[in-house]
Amino acid sequence: MRFPARHTCAAFIVNLLAAWSLAAGQSRTVSGVILDSITRRPLNGTVVELRNGSAQRIARTDEAGVFRINAVPVGTYRFVTRRIGYGEFARDLDVTNDTSITIAIWGRAQQLDTLRTRSAVTAVYGTVGTFPGMLPIARARVQVMGLNQATTTDSTGAFFIPLKKAGQYLVRVSHEGYADQLLSFDLPAERATEVTALLETSDVMRQNDAEGLWADFDRRAAWLGQKGTVVSGLELTQSGGTTLTDAIRGSPSYVRKGLRVGPTICVFVNGKSRPGLPLDATPIENVLVVELYASGGDPTHTLARGWPRGSPCGESINIGMGPERMGNTAGLAKWAVIWTNQ
């Protein structure tokens, strides 16, 4: 049997790899930031849409005004942004490579007046609307977790909650017939921070046990001490980690408390115990917030009572012969409560 010449074989391999690369490279990533055109602040809750004929891809911006749409086929799209209180923005966008854009959109006059009058007040305010219809929702409940502070939206979907000090906060937005939404935000001193919540309709009726789980979260947040922390989804995505464990380890809230994630951890998802579930089983992009507690870090004891007796905890990471394996359990996270958008 005769074999091809070495250079011929090498050329064949190069051509084959090029063909594979071309086939794999027909989809791109479109990402960017949406800003207010006057204040230049990032706008959360902006709906970003890519349209090409009947093909449609939709994303929403996070607390940093950032959006990301993966696996976009190469082509020309109509790029559209929509947000309550702002005019629609539209332009054509050629997607031939990974594309990152920054867009500033104009607020309507009423929105701009609101920003000016509340700019020197330490508060959270905003609008609750429908997704994807972008219609305001009246009588939606807006609750600041851990502070026993709540309000309801008015006929225009607007709300306003004054807060006593700067810090990182979590807001739960709920209304019968819609899926709950949990949002995190950083509040500077003597500044009002806007939060826009877009709720999707849900056929699932609100049940007493679900409300009880949210109430447990609220109590834990109110009593949060040095042995516990709450990590927002924004911190996780900005940490650069590829797994949930890595993302948690890179988050400022985790680092400040000096907690450590060991080889095993007892995982709850949306308040319900999940014996044996690994921490990394939940994709980062589905996580709204993660609660972490060391032994004795949950003064409400709701997690210990909610864990089935004798049930195994899930795996975390392979830490080799680190201090956790050597018997040093100080600051070792025992409980993780993952709240997801699904």
XYZ file of C-alpha atoms in Angstrom:
342
model
C 0.000 0.000 0.000
C 1.321 3.428 -0.937
C 0.937 6.284 1.509
C 0.538 9.914 0.325
C 3.545 12.151 0.520
C 4.062 13.885 3.852
C 3.315 17.345 2.495
C 0.170 16.068 0.764
C -1.082 14.523 4.036
C -0.302 17.727 5.946
C -2.165 19.793 3.359
C -5.162 17.476 3.654
C -5.203 17.866 7.434
C -4.927 21.660 7.193
C -7.787 21.801 4.703
C -9.900 19.507 6.880
C -9.305 21.641 9.965
C -10.126 24.772 7.978
C -13.392 23.237 6.827
C -14.298 22.270 10.379
C -13.422 25.777 11.588
C -15.570 27.342 8.867
C -18.518 25.091 9.710
C -18.196 25.787 13.426
C -17.751 29.512 12.879
C -21.054 30.317 11.226
C -22.569 31.571 14.466
C -21.427 34.599 16.403
C -22.018 36.369 19.703
C -23.729 39.756 19.852
C -23.256 41.615 23.136
C -23.229 45.135 24.432
C -24.392 47.785 26.881
C -27.537 49.917 26.860
C -27.194 53.392 28.431
C -29.404 56.374 29.185
C -28.541 59.047 26.627
C -28.576 61.885 29.202
C -27.133 60.388 32.387
C -25.019 57.674 30.665
C -26.064 55.237 33.362
C -26.625 51.571 32.402
C -30.249 50.565 31.918
C -31.384 47.240 33.307
C -34.519 45.538 32.003
C -34.087 46.706 28.410
C -35.421 44.242 25.838
C -32.940 43.650 23.011
C -34.190 41.949 19.865
C -32.491 40.684 16.714
C -34.789 40.020 13.726
C -34.045 38.480 10.344
C -37.248 37.532 8.542
C -39.033 35.022 10.751
C -35.901 34.430 12.851
C -35.917 36.252 16.174
C -33.578 36.324 19.183
C -34.446 38.217 22.380
C -32.428 39.099 25.484
C -32.772 41.445 28.445
C -30.080 43.625 29.967
C -28.896 42.880 33.503
C -28.185 45.277 36.374
C -25.107 46.588 34.542
C -27.085 47.256 31.367
C -25.298 44.358 29.667
C -26.887 41.918 27.235
C -25.486 38.886 25.434
C -26.955 36.764 22.629
C -25.010 33.636 21.727
C -25.132 31.433 18.620
C -26.333 34.139 16.232
C -26.034 32.937 12.595
C -23.997 35.187 10.307
C -26.240 37.675 8.494
C -27.930 41.072 8.572
C -30.412 41.759 11.368
C -32.760 44.453 12.531
C -31.493 45.417 15.991
C -34.253 46.830 18.224
C -34.306 47.969 21.866
C -37.446 48.542 23.925
C -37.803 49.751 27.497
C -40.643 51.180 29.545
C -40.224 54.959 29.727
C -37.938 55.104 26.697
C -38.419 55.430 22.972
C -37.757 52.464 20.705
C -34.326 52.329 19.077
C -33.761 50.433 15.793
C -30.914 49.979 13.340
C -29.559 47.404 10.902
C -26.709 45.280 12.205
C -24.355 43.148 10.089
C -23.168 40.153 12.070
C -20.048 38.716 10.455
C -17.868 38.430 13.565
C -18.447 38.543 17.313
C -20.018 41.963 17.772
C -20.072 44.267 20.799
C -21.989 47.540 20.727
C -22.920 50.361 23.086
C -26.289 52.050 22.552
C -27.635 55.182 24.275
C -31.424 55.519 24.227
C -33.628 58.523 24.942
C -36.060 58.661 27.820
C -39.457 60.263 27.485
C -39.935 63.665 29.172
C -41.746 62.253 32.212
C -38.934 59.768 32.807
C -36.276 62.492 32.677
C -38.194 64.695 35.149
C -38.388 61.736 37.544
C -34.626 61.243 37.361
C -33.934 64.899 38.146
C -36.307 65.178 41.107
C -35.093 61.982 42.759
C -31.379 62.255 42.018
C -30.477 63.336 45.599
C -32.613 60.783 47.460
C -31.338 57.423 48.737
C -34.059 55.217 47.286
C -35.015 52.612 44.742
C -37.677 53.377 42.185
C -38.782 52.081 38.829
C -41.491 50.487 36.746
C -43.013 47.018 36.542
C -44.284 45.903 33.164
C -45.101 42.884 31.040
C -42.707 40.907 28.901
C -42.707 40.990 25.942
C -45.661 43.397 25.699
C -43.956 46.246 27.628
C -47.247 47.304 29.238
C -47.268 48.672 32.818
C -48.601 46.431 35.607
C -50.600 48.071 38.376
C -50.752 46.707 41.958
C -47.591 44.629 41.598
C -45.873 44.037 44.958
C -42.280 45.271 45.236
C -40.428 44.001 48.318
C -36.906 44.860 49.516
C -35.660 41.566 50.937
C -34.475 41.582 54.534
C -35.816 45.048 55.392
C -39.536 44.452 55.864
C -40.167 47.199 53.308
C -42.639 46.791 50.463
C -44.968 48.787 48.260
C -47.276 48.309 45.287
C -47.106 49.883 41.857
C -49.538 52.604 40.812
C -51.712 52.671 37.698
C -48.655 53.429 35.531
C -46.656 50.523 36.976
C -44.374 52.883 38.915
C -43.065 52.446 42.470
C -40.792 54.315 44.891
C -39.186 53.019 48.112
C -36.930 55.278 50.231
C -34.016 53.502 51.929
C -31.939 54.614 54.899
C -28.431 53.850 53.662
C -26.326 52.844 50.701
C -25.544 49.196 50.021
C -26.402 46.162 47.952
C -30.061 45.183 47.960
C -32.379 42.531 46.573
C -35.885 43.280 45.353
C -38.619 40.727 44.762
C -41.393 41.711 42.346
C -44.600 39.663 42.275
C -48.149 39.760 40.948
C -50.842 37.116 40.619
C -50.714 35.512 37.175
C -47.042 36.357 36.616
C -43.777 34.637 37.475
C -41.877 36.307 40.325
C -38.695 38.204 39.553
C -35.720 38.784 41.845
C -33.417 41.723 41.083
C -30.230 42.935 42.758
C -28.814 46.456 42.684
C -26.116 48.609 44.275
C -27.449 51.776 45.896
C -25.032 54.709 46.356
C -25.536 57.291 49.099
C -27.951 60.117 48.306
C -28.763 58.640 44.932
C -31.910 57.038 43.605
C -31.400 53.800 41.698
C -33.884 52.742 39.039
C -34.941 49.106 38.708
C -37.167 47.940 35.870
C -38.888 44.577 36.257
C -40.514 42.810 33.316
C -42.773 39.940 34.382
C -43.794 37.018 32.208
C -47.238 35.472 32.494
C -47.443 32.179 34.374
C -50.157 29.543 34.656
C -48.749 28.422 38.011
C -50.930 29.640 40.851
C -49.081 31.174 43.800
C -49.026 28.575 46.549
C -48.683 28.979 50.297
C -45.561 26.816 50.438
C -43.833 28.979 47.816
C -44.722 32.111 49.765
C -43.343 30.438 52.878
C -40.021 29.762 51.134
C -39.776 33.406 50.096
C -40.584 34.421 53.678
C -37.740 32.193 54.910
C -35.356 33.920 52.494
C -36.541 37.303 53.750
C -35.837 36.309 57.371
C -32.383 34.950 56.538
C -31.521 38.162 54.679
C -32.652 40.227 57.675
C -30.352 38.292 60.046
C -27.405 37.938 57.664
C -24.145 37.908 59.629
C -20.441 37.271 59.080
C -21.002 33.548 58.488
C -23.366 34.124 55.596
C -23.448 36.038 52.328
C -25.725 36.697 49.377
C -24.124 36.739 45.915
C -26.065 38.388 43.093
C -26.280 37.039 39.562
C -24.459 40.139 38.322
C -21.473 39.394 40.565
C -21.418 35.822 39.275
C -21.398 36.788 35.600
C -18.778 39.502 36.152
C -16.431 37.200 38.077
C -15.329 35.409 34.904
C -15.846 31.923 36.326
C -16.956 29.166 33.970
C -18.692 27.113 36.681
C -20.941 28.266 39.502
C -18.312 27.304 42.078
C -15.617 29.341 40.303
C -17.982 32.282 39.866
C -18.883 32.260 43.567
C -15.221 32.149 44.562
C -14.511 35.199 42.384
C -17.396 37.328 43.667
C -16.701 40.294 46.002
C -19.530 39.368 48.409
C -18.012 35.920 48.924
C -14.447 37.179 49.310
C -15.427 39.880 51.839
C -16.980 37.338 54.210
C -13.994 34.971 54.100
C -16.155 31.928 53.367
C -14.812 28.838 51.604
C -16.564 26.322 49.368
C -15.487 22.814 50.310
C -15.806 19.423 48.602
C -19.484 18.973 49.513
C -22.343 21.385 50.148
C -26.073 21.006 50.826
C -27.911 22.654 47.938
C -31.397 24.168 47.842
C -32.934 25.379 44.578
C -35.644 28.043 44.833
C -35.948 27.302 48.534
C -36.431 23.533 48.202
C -33.838 20.965 49.299
C -32.083 19.021 46.525
C -30.166 16.149 48.196
C -27.130 15.018 46.227
C -27.316 17.861 43.687
C -23.849 19.211 42.800
C -23.348 22.939 43.171
C -22.235 23.233 39.553
C -25.374 21.527 38.192
C -27.031 24.945 37.785
C -25.724 27.051 34.856
C -24.503 30.497 35.863
C -26.782 32.234 33.363
C -29.853 30.785 35.132
C -28.882 32.068 38.591
C -30.512 35.182 40.046
C -28.836 35.008 43.452
C -27.040 32.518 45.717
C -27.195 32.415 49.510
C -24.204 30.816 51.261
C -23.974 29.940 54.961
C -21.312 28.318 57.086
C -22.281 26.052 59.977
C -24.148 28.263 62.442
C -24.502 31.002 59.841
C -28.279 30.674 59.502
C -29.781 32.000 62.753
C -33.305 31.193 61.523
C -32.425 27.453 61.279
C -34.802 27.208 58.310
C -32.190 25.413 56.195
C -31.343 22.777 58.815
C -35.042 22.102 59.365
C -35.689 21.925 55.629
C -32.955 19.371 54.883
C -34.168 15.734 54.870
C -32.506 13.858 57.722
C -29.783 11.488 56.531
C -29.817 12.767 52.953
C -26.465 13.311 51.193
C -25.148 16.733 50.246
C -23.899 17.394 46.726
C -20.360 17.596 45.456
C -18.661 20.921 44.922
C -15.106 20.831 43.610
C -11.985 18.713 43.892
C -9.852 20.687 46.321
C -7.078 18.142 46.749
C -5.375 18.334 50.147
C -6.477 21.874 51.031
C -7.239 22.973 54.603
C -10.837 21.705 54.267
C -9.535 18.149 53.895
C -7.209 18.676 56.861
C -9.997 19.330 59.328
C -10.139 23.150 59.252
C -13.851 23.826 58.874
C -13.876 27.472 60.000
C -15.780 29.516 57.426
C -16.590 26.433 55.361
C -19.898 26.916 53.535
C -22.392 24.210 54.507
C -25.564 25.498 52.825
C -26.177 26.991 49.385
C -29.579 28.317 48.325
C -29.739 28.947 44.567
C -32.573 31.119 43.271
C -33.047 30.757 39.519
C -34.958 32.461 36.735
C -36.605 29.184 35.730
